[in-house]
PDB file of C-alpha atoms in Angstrom:
ATOM      1  CA  MET I  41      12.045  -0.116 -51.268  1.00  0.00           C
ATOM      2  CA  THR I  42      14.096   1.587 -53.862  1.00  0.00           C
ATOM      3  CA  ARG I  43      15.805  -0.153 -56.230  1.00  0.00           C
ATOM      4  CA  ASN I  44      18.530   2.291 -57.700  1.00  0.00           C
ATOM      5  CA  VAL I  45      19.071   0.024 -61.394  1.00  0.00           C
ATOM      6  CA  HIS I  46      21.840   0.966 -64.469  1.00  0.00           C
ATOM      7  CA  GLY I  47      19.409   0.357 -67.092  1.00  0.00           C
ATOM      8  CA  THR I  48      17.558   2.181 -69.588  1.00  0.00           C
ATOM      9  CA  ALA I  49      13.725   2.407 -69.143  1.00  0.00           C
ATOM     10  CA  ILE I  50      11.097   4.150 -71.852  1.00  0.00           C
ATOM     11  CA  VAL I  51       7.194   3.457 -72.816  1.00  0.00           C
ATOM     12  CA  VAL I  52       6.202   2.317 -76.490  1.00  0.00           C
ATOM     13  CA  GLY I  53       2.783   2.546 -76.232  1.00  0.00           C
ATOM     14  CA  GLU I  54       0.663   0.911 -72.995  1.00  0.00           C
ATOM     15  CA  ARG I  55       3.881  -1.383 -72.696  1.00  0.00           C
ATOM     16  CA  GLY I  56       6.791  -0.069 -70.008  1.00  0.00           C
ATOM     17  CA  LEU I  57      10.555  -1.551 -70.643  1.00  0.00           C
ATOM     18  CA  ILE I  58      13.582  -1.731 -69.403  1.00  0.00           C
ATOM     19  CA  PHE I  59      17.110  -2.534 -70.885  1.00  0.00           C
ATOM     20  CA  ILE I  60      19.521  -4.353 -68.859  1.00  0.00           C
ATOM     21  CA  GLY I  61      22.863  -4.847 -69.418  1.00  0.00           C
ATOM     22  CA  PRO I  62      26.864  -4.293 -68.988  1.00  0.00           C
ATOM     23  CA  SER I  63      27.876  -1.427 -69.495  1.00  0.00           C
ATOM     24  CA  GLY I  64      28.688  -0.496 -72.861  1.00  0.00           C
ATOM     25  CA  VAL I  65      26.380  -3.217 -74.459  1.00  0.00           C
ATOM     26  CA  GLY I  66      24.329  -1.036 -76.412  1.00  0.00           C
ATOM     27  CA  LYS I  67      20.985  -0.524 -73.810  1.00  0.00           C
ATOM     28  CA  SER I  68      20.692   3.182 -74.912  1.00  0.00           C
ATOM     29  CA  MET I  69      21.101   3.294 -78.490  1.00  0.00           C
ATOM     30  CA  MET I  70      19.246   0.267 -78.632  1.00  0.00           C
ATOM     31  CA  ALA I  71      15.859   2.406 -75.875  1.00  0.00           C
ATOM     32  CA  PHE I  72      16.935   4.778 -78.952  1.00  0.00           C
ATOM     33  CA  THR I  73      15.431   2.546 -82.211  1.00  0.00           C
ATOM     34  CA  CYS I  74      12.612   1.846 -79.703  1.00  0.00           C
ATOM     35  CA  LEU I  75      11.251   5.179 -79.386  1.00  0.00           C
ATOM     36  CA  ALA I  76      11.766   5.871 -83.182  1.00  0.00           C
ATOM     37  CA  ILE I  77      10.221   2.545 -84.506  1.00  0.00           C
ATOM     38  CA  ALA I  78       7.430   3.881 -82.717  1.00  0.00           C
ATOM     39  CA  ARG I  79       7.672   7.180 -83.247  1.00  0.00           C
ATOM     40  CA  ARG I  80       7.447   6.790 -86.909  1.00  0.00           C
ATOM     41  CA  ALA I  81       4.944   3.638 -86.141  1.00  0.00           C
ATOM     42  CA  LYS I  82       2.271   7.070 -84.878  1.00  0.00           C
ATOM     43  CA  ALA I  83       2.523   5.061 -81.333  1.00  0.00           C
ATOM     44  CA  PHE I  84       2.703   6.396 -78.481  1.00  0.00           C
ATOM     45  CA  SER I  85       6.580   6.732 -77.277  1.00  0.00           C
ATOM     46  CA  ALA I  86       8.739   8.430 -73.922  1.00  0.00           C
ATOM     47  CA  LEU I  87      12.063   8.379 -71.992  1.00  0.00           C
ATOM     48  CA  ILE I  88      11.522   7.549 -68.903  1.00  0.00           C
ATOM     49  CA  SER I  89      15.049   7.354 -67.491  1.00  0.00           C
ATOM     50  CA  ASP I  90      18.532   6.646 -69.208  1.00  0.00           C
ATOM     51  CA  ASP I  91      21.341   4.931 -67.483  1.00  0.00           C
ATOM     52  CA  GLN I  92      20.045   4.929 -63.879  1.00  0.00           C
ATOM     53  CA  VAL I  93      16.313   3.887 -62.705  1.00  0.00           C
ATOM     54  CA  PHE I  94      14.380   3.732 -59.588  1.00  0.00           C
ATOM     55  CA  LEU I  95      12.177   0.342 -59.541  1.00  0.00           C
ATOM     56  CA  THR I  96      10.009   0.397 -56.209  1.00  0.00           C
ATOM     57  CA  GLN I  97       6.507  -1.740 -56.079  1.00  0.00           C
ATOM     58  CA  GLN I  98       3.233  -0.014 -56.257  1.00  0.00           C
ATOM     59  CA  GLN I  99       0.545  -1.890 -56.531  1.00  0.00           C
ATOM     60  CA  GLU I 100       1.633  -5.419 -57.240  1.00  0.00           C
ATOM     61  CA  ARG I 101       3.620  -3.105 -60.417  1.00  0.00           C
ATOM     62  CA  ILE I 102       6.902  -2.635 -60.485  1.00  0.00           C
ATOM     63  CA  VAL I 103       6.914   1.288 -61.063  1.00  0.00           C
ATOM     64  CA  ALA I 104      10.170   3.177 -63.490  1.00  0.00           C
ATOM     65  CA  THR I 105      10.888   5.912 -62.131  1.00  0.00           C
ATOM     66  CA  CYS I 106      14.242   9.059 -63.064  1.00  0.00           C
ATOM     67  CA  PRO I 107      16.323  11.397 -61.110  1.00  0.00           C
ATOM     68  CA  PRO I 108      15.031  14.157 -61.460  1.00  0.00           C
ATOM     69  CA  SER I 109      18.496  15.790 -62.477  1.00  0.00           C
ATOM     70  CA  ILE I 110      18.731  13.405 -65.759  1.00  0.00           C
ATOM     71  CA  SER I 111      15.608  13.427 -66.406  1.00  0.00           C
ATOM     72  CA  GLY I 112      14.516  13.735 -70.044  1.00  0.00           C
ATOM     73  CA  LEU I 113      18.501  13.310 -71.408  1.00  0.00           C
ATOM     74  CA  MET I 114      19.627  10.119 -73.157  1.00  0.00           C
ATOM     75  CA  GLU I 115      23.776   9.418 -73.952  1.00  0.00           C
ATOM     76  CA  LEU I 116      23.800   7.566 -77.207  1.00  0.00           C
ATOM     77  CA  ARG I 117      27.691   6.505 -77.086  1.00  0.00           C
ATOM     78  CA  GLY I 118      29.644   7.894 -79.508  1.00  0.00           C
ATOM     79  CA  SER I 119      27.001  11.070 -80.361  1.00  0.00           C
ATOM     80  CA  GLY I 120      25.940  12.635 -77.617  1.00  0.00           C
ATOM     81  CA  ILE I 121      23.550  13.085 -75.415  1.00  0.00           C
ATOM     82  CA  VAL I 122      19.669  14.066 -76.433  1.00  0.00           C
ATOM     83  CA  ARG I 123      16.991  15.519 -74.770  1.00  0.00           C
ATOM     84  CA  MET I 124      14.174  13.448 -75.495  1.00  0.00           C
ATOM     85  CA  ASP I 125      10.059  13.919 -74.847  1.00  0.00           C
ATOM     86  CA  HIS I 126       9.791  11.774 -71.648  1.00  0.00           C
ATOM     87  CA  VAL I 127       7.984  10.814 -68.719  1.00  0.00           C
ATOM     88  CA  GLY I 128       8.695  10.772 -65.062  1.00  0.00           C
ATOM     89  CA  SER I 129       7.425   7.712 -64.010  1.00  0.00           C
ATOM     90  CA  ALA I 130       5.928   4.469 -65.375  1.00  0.00           C
ATOM     91  CA  PRO I 131       5.126   0.819 -65.023  1.00  0.00           C
ATOM     92  CA  LEU I 132       7.141  -1.826 -66.609  1.00  0.00           C
ATOM     93  CA  ASP I 133       6.148  -4.996 -68.585  1.00  0.00           C
ATOM     94  CA  LEU I 134       8.832  -6.646 -69.453  1.00  0.00           C
ATOM     95  CA  ALA I 135      13.472  -6.376 -69.225  1.00  0.00           C
ATOM     96  CA  ILE I 136      15.472  -6.872 -71.853  1.00  0.00           C
ATOM     97  CA  GLN I 137      18.751  -7.942 -71.341  1.00  0.00           C
ATOM     98  CA  LEU I 138      20.864  -6.991 -74.392  1.00  0.00           C
ATOM     99  CA  VAL I 139      23.738  -9.570 -74.960  1.00  0.00           C
ATOM    100  CA  PRO I 140      26.646  -9.039 -77.238  1.00  0.00           C
ATOM    101  CA  VAL I 141      26.234 -10.904 -80.587  1.00  0.00           C
ATOM    102  CA  SER I 142      29.412 -13.128 -80.218  1.00  0.00           C
ATOM    103  CA  GLU I 143      28.113 -14.660 -76.718  1.00  0.00           C
ATOM    104  CA  ALA I 144      24.408 -14.666 -77.074  1.00  0.00           C
ATOM    105  CA  GLU I 145      23.104 -18.190 -76.567  1.00  0.00           C
ATOM    106  CA  ARG I 146      21.122 -19.410 -79.913  1.00  0.00           C
ATOM    107  CA  LEU I 147      17.961 -20.699 -78.076  1.00  0.00           C
ATOM    108  CA  PRO I 148      18.370 -19.198 -74.511  1.00  0.00           C
ATOM    109  CA  PRO I 149      16.154 -20.852 -71.658  1.00  0.00           C
ATOM    110  CA  GLU I 150      12.153 -19.321 -71.912  1.00  0.00           C
ATOM    111  CA  ASN I 151       9.883 -18.234 -69.921  1.00  0.00           C
ATOM    112  CA  GLU I 152      12.945 -16.711 -67.398  1.00  0.00           C
ATOM    113  CA  SER I 153      12.710 -13.217 -65.333  1.00  0.00           C
ATOM    114  CA  TRP I 154      14.282 -10.512 -63.833  1.00  0.00           C
ATOM    115  CA  GLN I 155      14.679 -10.788 -60.163  1.00  0.00           C
ATOM    116  CA  ILE I 156      14.886  -7.047 -58.818  1.00  0.00           C
ATOM    117  CA  GLY I 157      15.928  -7.320 -55.295  1.00  0.00           C
ATOM    118  CA  ASP I 158      12.928  -7.981 -52.351  1.00  0.00           C
ATOM    119  CA  ILE I 159      11.091  -5.439 -54.664  1.00  0.00           C
ATOM    120  CA  GLY I 160       9.547  -8.186 -57.647  1.00  0.00           C
ATOM    121  CA  SER I 161      10.180  -9.711 -61.011  1.00  0.00           C
ATOM    122  CA  LEU I 162       9.093  -8.915 -63.985  1.00  0.00           C
ATOM    123  CA  PRO I 163       9.291 -10.931 -67.222  1.00  0.00           C
ATOM    124  CA  LEU I 164      12.469 -11.641 -69.072  1.00  0.00           C
ATOM    125  CA  VAL I 165      14.331 -11.478 -72.383  1.00  0.00           C
ATOM    126  CA  LYS I 166      16.998 -11.944 -73.909  1.00  0.00           C
ATOM    127  CA  MET I 167      17.967  -9.897 -77.253  1.00  0.00           C
ATOM    128  CA  ALA I 168      21.337  -9.542 -78.679  1.00  0.00           C
ATOM    129  CA  ASN I 169      23.403  -6.253 -79.208  1.00  0.00           C
ATOM    130  CA  ASN I 170      22.559  -5.889 -82.593  1.00  0.00           C
ATOM    131  CA  VAL I 171      19.010  -6.350 -83.689  1.00  0.00           C
ATOM    132  CA  ALA I 172      17.302  -4.249 -86.389  1.00  0.00           C
ATOM    133  CA  ASP I 173      14.109  -3.670 -84.560  1.00  0.00           C
ATOM    134  CA  PRO I 174      14.071  -4.587 -81.468  1.00  0.00           C
ATOM    135  CA  LEU I 175       9.704  -4.302 -81.006  1.00  0.00           C
ATOM    136  CA  ALA I 176       9.353  -6.854 -84.611  1.00  0.00           C
ATOM    137  CA  VAL I 177      11.652  -9.098 -82.226  1.00  0.00           C
ATOM    138  CA  ILE I 178       9.649  -8.647 -78.710  1.00  0.00           C
ATOM    139  CA  GLY I 179       6.288  -9.468 -81.030  1.00  0.00           C
ATOM    140  CA  GLY I 180       7.399 -12.713 -82.077  1.00  0.00           C
ATOM    141  CA  LEU I 181       8.994 -13.941 -78.676  1.00  0.00           C
ATOM    142  CA  LEU I 182       5.366 -12.099 -77.236  1.00  0.00           C
ATOM    143  CA  PRO I 183       2.400 -13.204 -79.415  1.00  0.00           C
ATOM    144  CA  ALA I 184      -0.051 -11.282 -76.871  1.00  0.00           C
ATOM    145  CA  TRP I 185       1.524  -8.011 -77.656  1.00  0.00           C
ATOM    146  CA  ARG I 186       1.160  -8.615 -81.895  1.00  0.00           C
ATOM    147  CA  GLN I 187      -1.970  -6.744 -81.283  1.00  0.00           C
ATOM    148  CA  GLU I 188      -0.316  -3.466 -80.521  1.00  0.00           C
ATOM    149  CA  THR I 189       1.056  -1.195 -82.844  1.00  0.00           C
ATOM    150  CA  PRO I 190       4.171  -0.810 -83.070  1.00  0.00           C
ATOM    151  CA  PHE I 191       5.140  -4.897 -81.698  1.00  0.00           C
ATOM    152  CA  TRP I 192       5.009  -7.080 -85.705  1.00  0.00           C
TER     153      TRP I 192
END
């Protein structure tokens, strides 16, 4: 079974991330920021898919795939469409739910998960959409990732 979700999926180092949230919250720009930070840290980084992401379960993992028509393309709202280094698909490790800073809970619940229909779930962290270094925030929230460049 395949789920078509609205989000932006990327790979940073060996980790697959998907940014989710309402339209216009900044998913693409936050993912772009992560890719740029990783690139400057000389870590592998690539776009999987922007705006539309196909999710499937393969061998106990959630795998993100890009529709061919948008492969390698990312829309940076207000700036335009950019061509990015990309991979066709990759397993995901974490969902990041972006929240407008005015609506962000001071201390969101811990150990949340994002249920993806009947194909499985991913660990979920919530993040205000104005964070300057999202990879550092992820490293702060997930201590096991701190040894991995560029998550800290």
